[in-house]
Amino acid sequence: MSAVVPPAAGLRFAGEPRFAWRGVMLDVARRFRPLPELMRFVDLLAAHRITVLQLHLSDDQGWRFEVRAYPRLTELGGRRSETQLGHGPASTLDGVPHEGWYRQSELRELVAYAAERGIRVVPELDVPGHASAILAAYPEFGVGGAEEVARRVREPWTRFGISDEVLNVEAETLAFVGTVFDELCEVFDDEIVGIGGDEVRKDRWRADPRTQQLMAERGIADEEELQAWFLGQVADGLRARGRRTVGWDEMLEGRDPAPDAIVASWRGPVGARLGARLGHDVVLCPDLWTYFDYRQSDDPAEPIPVGTVLALEDVAGFDPVPATEPAWFAERVAGVQANVWAEHLDGPERLDYAVFPRLGAFAEVAWTGHPLDPADFAARLPAYLAWLDERGVGYRPPSGPRPEQQRPGVPGVPRDRASRIAELERLTAGLARA
């Protein structure tokens, strides 16, 4: 039986939606969220007519999925001794242990709960990079030998950013990954499974004689191609189970790893266009428009300001597929997604502040496929905010953060838009050879 959730007051969902995939990615690896919090979030997503909840279940900072064949993944990988406080070189450590993981039974309950509300739950386990939590539990799957890895990785990473740790490419490691995804497929019934593939640091592969030997034996030219080969092995295994993969646009570095993969393009338009040109379906989640951990204004009172400014008005102005894009590109766009990375969202109040009311604007853009009329949306905004108030949602007021929402003394690293665009152009330059 379906649970009918009325749409949020003040929002408009008229006619047929442009995109079937209207998604939100929630990072529960950096910040564990108990099941009741996830169910509350699902209810709010349903009222915004979101159809996909992508759960980011693993990262350097934590492993949250129970794997019965490898219990140390949660026993050791699900707990860190402390967490970075703030962002950038002035950040500190809070000294507070953080732990938590989901039993398979809990995730089955979440999947059923979401399905009743019209939401698919797409799980994501990130490989082969962002691997510190895996290696804290099973160092034999890292690069350099189990003893060396155990010395480097004593627990999930307490810092944020991109770790150098990466899985090795031995047959035993691929078997481990296959077993883990087998159990994931037993719990999550959606056709789509996330395999990550983002921000893979390759220095350990380059410096490791054993990795170089395996590359030569397999006819792999360089480390970018090795990344694609690894992801292709994972995708092949999931395809044999009747599943299809979704991965971040870095999966296209080196070579195309899986012809049926969905490309989640977060680094601007380059990955999306390349994915579409190669015949992939594409989910658009460009960080300049859809990263809800980014700061919401230039106000110094913004808590832990990171990224470029992404104000409510900016989200409302997001144009997923401009009229100037060619038809071959527009036809491959399966949907859009907002990503909620949780490094600095250390409780439900922080999550509410980051997501709302920006999700209201995003939800309408995702439905129509077009930017919103600013005056029209502004006229309806008070009704929407009143709806959020009625449900106890601690959103960011349009006038700026309330005193209790500020984090004075906790540093951040604001970015300007021009420098971020230049960085994205540099990061995606290598995609041209894929």
Coordinates of C-alpha atoms in Angstrom, one line a residue:
M1 CA 0.0 0.0 0.0
S2 CA 1.3 3.4 -0.9
A3 CA 1.5 6.2 1.6
V4 CA 0.3 9.4 -0.2
V5 CA 2.3 12.4 0.9
P6 CA 0.8 15.7 -0.1
P7 CA 3.1 18.2 -1.8
A8 CA 4.7 20.9 0.3
A9 CA 2.6 24.0 0.5
G10 CA 3.9 26.9 -1.7
L11 CA 5.5 24.6 -4.2
R12 CA 4.1 23.9 -7.7
F13 CA 4.2 20.6 -9.5
A14 CA 1.9 21.0 -12.5
G15 CA 1.6 18.7 -15.5
E16 CA 4.0 15.9 -16.2
P17 CA 7.6 16.1 -14.8
R18 CA 10.5 16.6 -17.2
F19 CA 12.8 14.1 -15.5
A20 CA 12.1 10.7 -13.9
W21 CA 15.3 10.9 -11.9
R22 CA 14.7 13.8 -9.4
G23 CA 17.3 12.9 -6.8
V24 CA 19.0 13.8 -3.6
M25 CA 22.3 12.2 -2.6
L26 CA 22.8 12.1 1.2
D27 CA 26.2 11.4 2.6
V28 CA 25.8 9.1 5.7
A29 CA 29.5 8.0 5.6
R30 CA 31.0 11.2 7.0
R31 CA 28.0 11.7 9.4
F32 CA 25.9 8.7 10.4
R33 CA 22.2 9.3 10.6
P34 CA 20.0 6.9 12.7
L35 CA 17.1 5.3 10.9
P36 CA 14.4 7.5 12.3
E37 CA 16.3 10.6 10.9
L38 CA 16.4 8.9 7.5
M39 CA 12.7 8.2 7.6
R40 CA 11.9 11.8 8.5
F41 CA 14.1 12.9 5.6
V42 CA 12.3 10.5 3.2
D43 CA 9.0 12.0 4.2
L44 CA 10.3 15.5 3.4
L45 CA 11.7 14.4 0.1
A46 CA 8.4 12.8 -0.8
A47 CA 6.6 16.1 -0.2
H48 CA 9.1 17.7 -2.6
R49 CA 8.3 15.0 -5.3
I50 CA 11.9 13.7 -5.1
T51 CA 12.0 10.2 -6.6
V52 CA 15.6 9.0 -5.8
L53 CA 17.5 8.9 -2.6
Q54 CA 21.1 8.0 -3.2
L55 CA 22.8 6.8 0.0
H56 CA 26.5 7.4 0.2
L57 CA 27.4 4.5 2.5
S58 CA 31.2 4.5 2.5
D59 CA 34.1 6.9 2.4
D60 CA 37.4 7.5 4.0
Q61 CA 35.7 8.6 7.2
G62 CA 33.3 5.7 7.7
W63 CA 31.7 2.5 6.5
R64 CA 28.0 2.2 7.3
F65 CA 26.7 -1.0 5.6
E66 CA 26.7 -4.3 7.5
V67 CA 28.5 -7.0 5.5
R68 CA 28.1 -10.4 7.1
A69 CA 31.1 -11.9 5.3
Y70 CA 33.4 -9.0 6.5
P71 CA 32.2 -7.9 9.9
R72 CA 35.2 -5.7 10.7
L73 CA 34.0 -3.3 8.0
T74 CA 31.5 -2.0 10.5
E75 CA 33.2 -3.0 13.8
L76 CA 36.4 -1.1 12.9
G77 CA 35.4 0.9 9.8
G78 CA 32.2 2.3 11.4
R79 CA 34.0 4.2 14.1
R80 CA 36.5 7.0 14.2
S81 CA 38.0 8.6 17.4
E82 CA 37.4 12.2 16.4
T83 CA 36.5 14.4 13.6
Q84 CA 37.9 17.5 11.9
L85 CA 36.2 20.7 13.1
G86 CA 36.0 23.4 10.5
H87 CA 37.7 23.5 7.1
G88 CA 41.1 24.4 5.8
P89 CA 44.5 24.9 7.4
A90 CA 43.0 26.5 10.5
S91 CA 40.7 23.5 11.2
T92 CA 41.2 21.4 14.4
L93 CA 39.9 18.1 15.7
D94 CA 36.9 17.9 18.0
G95 CA 38.1 15.0 20.2
V96 CA 34.6 13.4 20.0
P97 CA 34.2 9.8 18.8
H98 CA 31.8 9.3 15.9
E99 CA 30.3 5.9 15.1
G100 CA 27.3 4.1 13.6
W101 CA 26.3 1.7 11.0
Y102 CA 23.1 0.2 9.5
R103 CA 22.0 -3.4 10.0
Q104 CA 20.8 -5.0 6.8
S105 CA 17.4 -5.3 8.4
E106 CA 17.2 -1.6 9.0
L107 CA 18.1 -0.8 5.4
R108 CA 15.4 -3.2 4.2
E109 CA 13.0 -1.3 6.3
L110 CA 14.1 2.0 4.9
V111 CA 13.8 0.7 1.3
A112 CA 10.2 -0.4 1.9
Y113 CA 9.4 2.8 3.7
A114 CA 10.7 4.9 0.9
A115 CA 9.0 2.8 -1.8
E116 CA 5.7 3.4 -0.2
R117 CA 6.3 7.1 -0.7
G118 CA 7.4 6.8 -4.3
I119 CA 11.1 7.0 -3.7
R120 CA 13.8 4.6 -4.9
V121 CA 16.8 4.1 -2.7
V122 CA 20.0 3.8 -4.7
P123 CA 23.0 2.6 -2.5
E124 CA 26.5 3.7 -3.2
L125 CA 29.8 2.1 -2.0
D126 CA 32.8 4.1 -3.2
V127 CA 35.6 2.2 -4.8
P128 CA 38.6 2.1 -5.5
G129 CA 39.5 5.4 -3.8
H130 CA 38.2 6.9 -0.6
A131 CA 39.2 3.6 0.9
S132 CA 40.5 4.5 4.4
A133 CA 37.6 3.0 6.3
I134 CA 37.9 -0.3 4.3
L135 CA 41.7 -0.5 5.0
A136 CA 41.3 0.3 8.7
A137 CA 39.4 -3.0 8.9
Y138 CA 41.1 -5.1 6.2
P139 CA 44.6 -3.6 5.4
E140 CA 45.4 -6.5 3.1
F141 CA 43.3 -4.9 0.4
G142 CA 45.5 -1.8 0.3
V143 CA 48.7 -1.0 -1.6
G144 CA 52.0 -1.9 -0.2
G145 CA 51.3 -4.9 1.9
A146 CA 49.1 -5.5 4.9
E147 CA 51.7 -4.5 7.5
E148 CA 52.6 -1.3 5.8
V149 CA 48.9 -0.3 5.2
A150 CA 48.1 -1.1 8.9
R151 CA 50.8 1.3 10.0
R152 CA 49.4 4.0 7.7
V153 CA 45.7 3.4 8.4
R154 CA 44.8 2.8 12.0
E155 CA 41.2 4.0 11.8
P156 CA 38.9 5.7 9.4
W157 CA 40.2 9.1 8.5
T158 CA 39.5 11.8 11.1
R159 CA 40.3 14.5 8.5
F160 CA 38.3 15.6 5.4
G161 CA 39.5 16.0 1.9
I162 CA 40.8 13.3 -0.4
S163 CA 43.0 10.5 1.1
D164 CA 45.8 8.9 -0.8
E165 CA 44.5 5.5 0.2
V166 CA 43.3 3.3 -2.6
L167 CA 42.4 -0.4 -3.0
N168 CA 45.0 -2.7 -4.6
V169 CA 44.1 -4.5 -7.8
E170 CA 44.8 -8.1 -6.8
A171 CA 42.3 -10.8 -7.7
E172 CA 41.6 -11.3 -4.0
T173 CA 40.6 -7.6 -3.6
L174 CA 38.2 -7.8 -6.6
A175 CA 36.7 -10.9 -5.0
F176 CA 36.2 -9.0 -1.7
V177 CA 34.5 -6.2 -3.6
G178 CA 32.3 -8.6 -5.4
T179 CA 31.2 -10.3 -2.2
V180 CA 30.4 -6.9 -0.6
F181 CA 28.3 -5.9 -3.6
D182 CA 26.6 -9.3 -3.5
E183 CA 25.3 -8.5 0.0
L184 CA 24.4 -5.0 -1.0
C185 CA 22.2 -6.4 -3.8
E186 CA 20.4 -8.7 -1.4
V187 CA 19.3 -5.7 0.7
F188 CA 18.6 -3.0 -2.0
D189 CA 16.2 -4.0 -4.7
D190 CA 16.7 -1.1 -7.1
E191 CA 18.2 -1.8 -10.5
I192 CA 20.8 0.9 -10.0
V193 CA 23.8 0.5 -7.7
G194 CA 26.4 3.3 -7.1
I195 CA 30.1 2.3 -7.4
G196 CA 31.7 5.7 -6.8
G197 CA 34.8 6.0 -8.8
D198 CA 35.5 9.6 -7.8
E199 CA 38.6 11.4 -6.7
V200 CA 40.9 8.3 -6.9
R201 CA 44.4 9.3 -5.9
K202 CA 46.8 7.2 -8.0
D203 CA 50.2 8.0 -6.4
R204 CA 50.3 4.7 -4.5
W205 CA 49.6 2.7 -7.7
R206 CA 52.3 4.6 -9.5
A207 CA 54.9 3.9 -6.8
D208 CA 54.0 0.3 -6.1
P209 CA 56.0 -2.4 -8.1
R210 CA 53.4 -5.0 -7.7
T211 CA 50.7 -2.7 -9.2
Q212 CA 52.9 -1.9 -12.1
Q213 CA 53.6 -5.6 -12.6
L214 CA 49.9 -6.3 -12.7
M215 CA 49.3 -3.5 -15.1
A216 CA 51.9 -4.8 -17.5
E217 CA 50.4 -8.4 -17.3
R218 CA 47.0 -7.0 -18.1
G219 CA 48.0 -4.7 -20.9
I220 CA 46.9 -1.6 -19.0
A221 CA 48.8 1.5 -20.2
D222 CA 48.6 3.9 -17.2
E223 CA 46.9 4.5 -13.9
E224 CA 43.9 6.3 -15.4
E225 CA 43.2 3.2 -17.5
L226 CA 43.7 1.1 -14.4
Q227 CA 41.0 3.0 -12.6
A228 CA 38.6 2.4 -15.5
W229 CA 39.6 -1.3 -15.6
F230 CA 38.8 -1.7 -11.9
L231 CA 35.4 0.0 -12.2
G232 CA 34.7 -2.1 -15.3
Q233 CA 35.3 -5.3 -13.3
V234 CA 32.9 -4.1 -10.6
A235 CA 30.3 -3.1 -13.2
D236 CA 30.6 -6.5 -15.0
G237 CA 29.9 -8.3 -11.7
L238 CA 26.8 -6.2 -11.0
R239 CA 25.5 -6.6 -14.5
A240 CA 25.7 -10.4 -14.0
R241 CA 23.3 -9.8 -11.1
G242 CA 20.9 -7.9 -13.2
R243 CA 22.0 -4.5 -11.9
R244 CA 23.2 -1.3 -13.6
T245 CA 25.8 1.1 -12.2
V246 CA 25.9 4.8 -11.6
G247 CA 29.2 6.5 -11.0
W248 CA 30.7 9.9 -10.8
D249 CA 32.1 11.5 -14.0
E250 CA 35.7 10.5 -13.1
M251 CA 34.7 7.0 -14.2
L252 CA 35.3 8.2 -17.8
E253 CA 39.0 9.0 -17.2
G254 CA 41.2 6.6 -19.1
R255 CA 38.5 4.7 -20.9
D256 CA 34.8 4.0 -20.8
P257 CA 34.4 1.3 -18.1
A258 CA 30.8 0.2 -18.6
P259 CA 28.6 0.8 -21.6
D260 CA 25.4 0.8 -19.6
A261 CA 26.5 2.9 -16.7
I262 CA 24.8 6.1 -15.7
V263 CA 27.2 9.1 -15.4
A264 CA 26.6 11.4 -12.4
S265 CA 28.2 14.6 -13.7
W266 CA 29.3 16.9 -10.8
R267 CA 32.3 18.8 -12.3
G268 CA 30.4 21.0 -14.7
P269 CA 29.3 20.2 -18.3
V270 CA 32.3 18.3 -19.6
G271 CA 31.6 14.9 -18.0
A272 CA 27.9 15.2 -18.9
R273 CA 28.6 15.9 -22.6
L274 CA 31.2 13.2 -22.9
G275 CA 29.0 10.7 -21.2
A276 CA 26.1 11.5 -23.5
R277 CA 28.3 11.4 -26.6
L278 CA 29.5 7.9 -25.5
G279 CA 25.8 6.8 -25.2
H280 CA 25.4 7.0 -21.5
D281 CA 22.4 8.2 -19.6
V282 CA 23.4 11.2 -17.5
V283 CA 22.3 12.6 -14.2
L284 CA 23.2 16.3 -13.8
C285 CA 24.5 17.4 -10.4
P286 CA 27.0 20.2 -11.1
D287 CA 28.5 21.5 -7.9
L288 CA 28.0 25.2 -8.7
W289 CA 24.2 24.6 -8.7
T290 CA 23.4 21.6 -6.7
Y291 CA 25.9 21.1 -3.8
F292 CA 23.9 21.9 -0.7
D293 CA 26.9 21.8 1.6
Y294 CA 28.1 25.0 -0.1
R295 CA 27.7 28.3 1.7
Q296 CA 24.5 30.2 1.1
S297 CA 25.8 33.8 1.1
D298 CA 28.9 36.0 1.6
D299 CA 27.6 36.8 5.1
P300 CA 30.5 36.2 7.6
A301 CA 27.9 34.6 9.9
E302 CA 27.4 31.7 7.5
P303 CA 28.4 28.6 9.5
I304 CA 31.7 26.9 8.3
P305 CA 31.6 28.6 4.9
V306 CA 32.9 26.2 2.1
G307 CA 32.6 26.3 -1.6
T308 CA 31.1 29.0 -3.8
V309 CA 27.9 30.9 -2.9
L310 CA 24.9 28.9 -3.7
A311 CA 21.9 31.0 -2.6
L312 CA 18.3 30.1 -2.9
E313 CA 18.0 32.3 -5.9
D314 CA 21.0 30.5 -7.6
V315 CA 19.3 27.2 -7.2
A316 CA 16.0 28.6 -8.6
G317 CA 18.0 29.8 -11.6
F318 CA 19.5 26.4 -12.4
D319 CA 18.9 25.5 -16.1
P320 CA 19.7 21.8 -16.4
V321 CA 19.5 21.6 -20.2
P322 CA 19.7 25.1 -21.8
A323 CA 18.0 25.5 -25.2
T324 CA 21.5 25.9 -26.7
E325 CA 22.4 22.2 -26.0
P326 CA 22.0 19.9 -29.0
A327 CA 19.2 17.3 -29.1
W328 CA 21.6 14.3 -28.8
F329 CA 22.6 15.7 -25.3
A330 CA 19.2 16.5 -24.1
E331 CA 17.9 13.0 -25.0
R332 CA 20.5 11.4 -22.7
V333 CA 19.8 13.5 -19.6
A334 CA 17.9 11.1 -17.3
G335 CA 17.5 13.6 -14.5
V336 CA 19.0 16.0 -12.0
Q337 CA 20.3 15.5 -8.4
A338 CA 21.2 17.6 -5.4
N339 CA 24.1 16.4 -3.4
V340 CA 24.3 16.8 0.4
W341 CA 27.9 16.1 1.5
A342 CA 28.0 16.0 5.3
E343 CA 31.5 16.8 6.4
H344 CA 30.2 19.8 8.4
L345 CA 26.6 18.8 8.9
D346 CA 27.0 17.2 12.3
G347 CA 23.4 16.8 13.3
P348 CA 19.8 17.0 12.1
E349 CA 19.7 20.8 12.7
R350 CA 22.8 21.3 10.5
L351 CA 21.2 19.1 7.8
D352 CA 18.0 21.1 7.8
Y353 CA 19.9 24.3 7.6
A354 CA 21.9 23.2 4.5
V355 CA 19.0 21.6 2.6
F356 CA 16.0 23.8 3.2
P357 CA 14.6 26.0 1.6
R358 CA 17.0 25.3 -1.3
L359 CA 15.4 21.9 -1.8
G360 CA 12.1 23.7 -2.6
A361 CA 13.6 25.6 -5.5
F362 CA 15.5 22.5 -6.7
A363 CA 12.4 20.3 -6.6
E364 CA 10.5 22.7 -8.9
V365 CA 13.5 22.9 -11.3
A366 CA 13.8 19.1 -11.3
W367 CA 10.0 18.8 -12.1
T368 CA 9.9 21.4 -14.9
G369 CA 13.4 21.1 -16.3
H370 CA 13.6 24.9 -16.4
P371 CA 14.7 27.8 -14.2
L372 CA 12.0 29.3 -12.1
D373 CA 10.4 32.7 -12.5
P374 CA 12.0 34.7 -9.6
A375 CA 9.0 36.9 -8.8
D376 CA 6.6 34.0 -8.9
F377 CA 8.7 31.8 -6.6
A378 CA 9.3 34.7 -4.2
A379 CA 5.5 35.2 -4.0
R380 CA 5.0 31.6 -3.0
L381 CA 8.0 31.3 -0.7
P382 CA 6.2 32.5 2.5
A383 CA 3.7 29.7 2.2
Y384 CA 6.5 27.2 1.8
L385 CA 8.5 28.5 4.8
A386 CA 5.3 28.3 6.9
W387 CA 4.9 24.6 5.8
L388 CA 8.5 24.0 6.9
D389 CA 7.8 25.7 10.2
E390 CA 4.8 23.5 10.9
R391 CA 7.0 20.4 10.5
G392 CA 9.8 21.7 12.7
V393 CA 12.3 22.0 9.9
G394 CA 15.2 24.2 11.0
Y395 CA 15.8 25.9 7.6
R396 CA 18.0 28.9 6.9
P397 CA 15.9 32.1 6.9
P398 CA 16.2 34.2 3.7
S399 CA 17.5 37.0 5.8
G400 CA 20.4 35.0 7.0
P401 CA 21.3 32.4 9.7
R402 CA 19.7 32.7 13.2
P403 CA 22.2 33.1 16.1
E404 CA 21.8 29.5 17.0
Q405 CA 22.6 28.4 13.4
Q406 CA 26.0 30.2 13.3
R407 CA 29.3 28.6 14.2
P408 CA 31.5 31.5 15.4
G409 CA 35.2 30.6 15.6
V410 CA 34.9 27.5 13.4
P411 CA 36.9 28.3 10.2
G412 CA 35.9 27.6 6.7
V413 CA 37.4 28.1 3.2
P414 CA 35.1 30.2 0.9
R415 CA 35.7 29.9 -2.8
D416 CA 34.9 32.4 -5.5
R417 CA 33.0 31.2 -8.6
A418 CA 35.7 32.2 -11.1
S419 CA 38.5 30.2 -9.4
R420 CA 36.2 27.2 -9.0
I421 CA 35.3 27.3 -12.7
A422 CA 39.0 27.4 -13.6
E423 CA 39.7 24.5 -11.3
L424 CA 36.9 22.4 -12.8
E425 CA 38.3 23.1 -16.3
R426 CA 41.7 21.8 -15.2
L427 CA 40.2 18.8 -13.4
T428 CA 38.1 17.7 -16.4
A429 CA 40.8 18.3 -19.1
G430 CA 41.8 14.7 -19.0
L431 CA 38.3 13.6 -19.9
A432 CA 38.9 14.7 -23.5
R433 CA 41.0 11.6 -24.2
A434 CA 38.5 9.1 -22.8

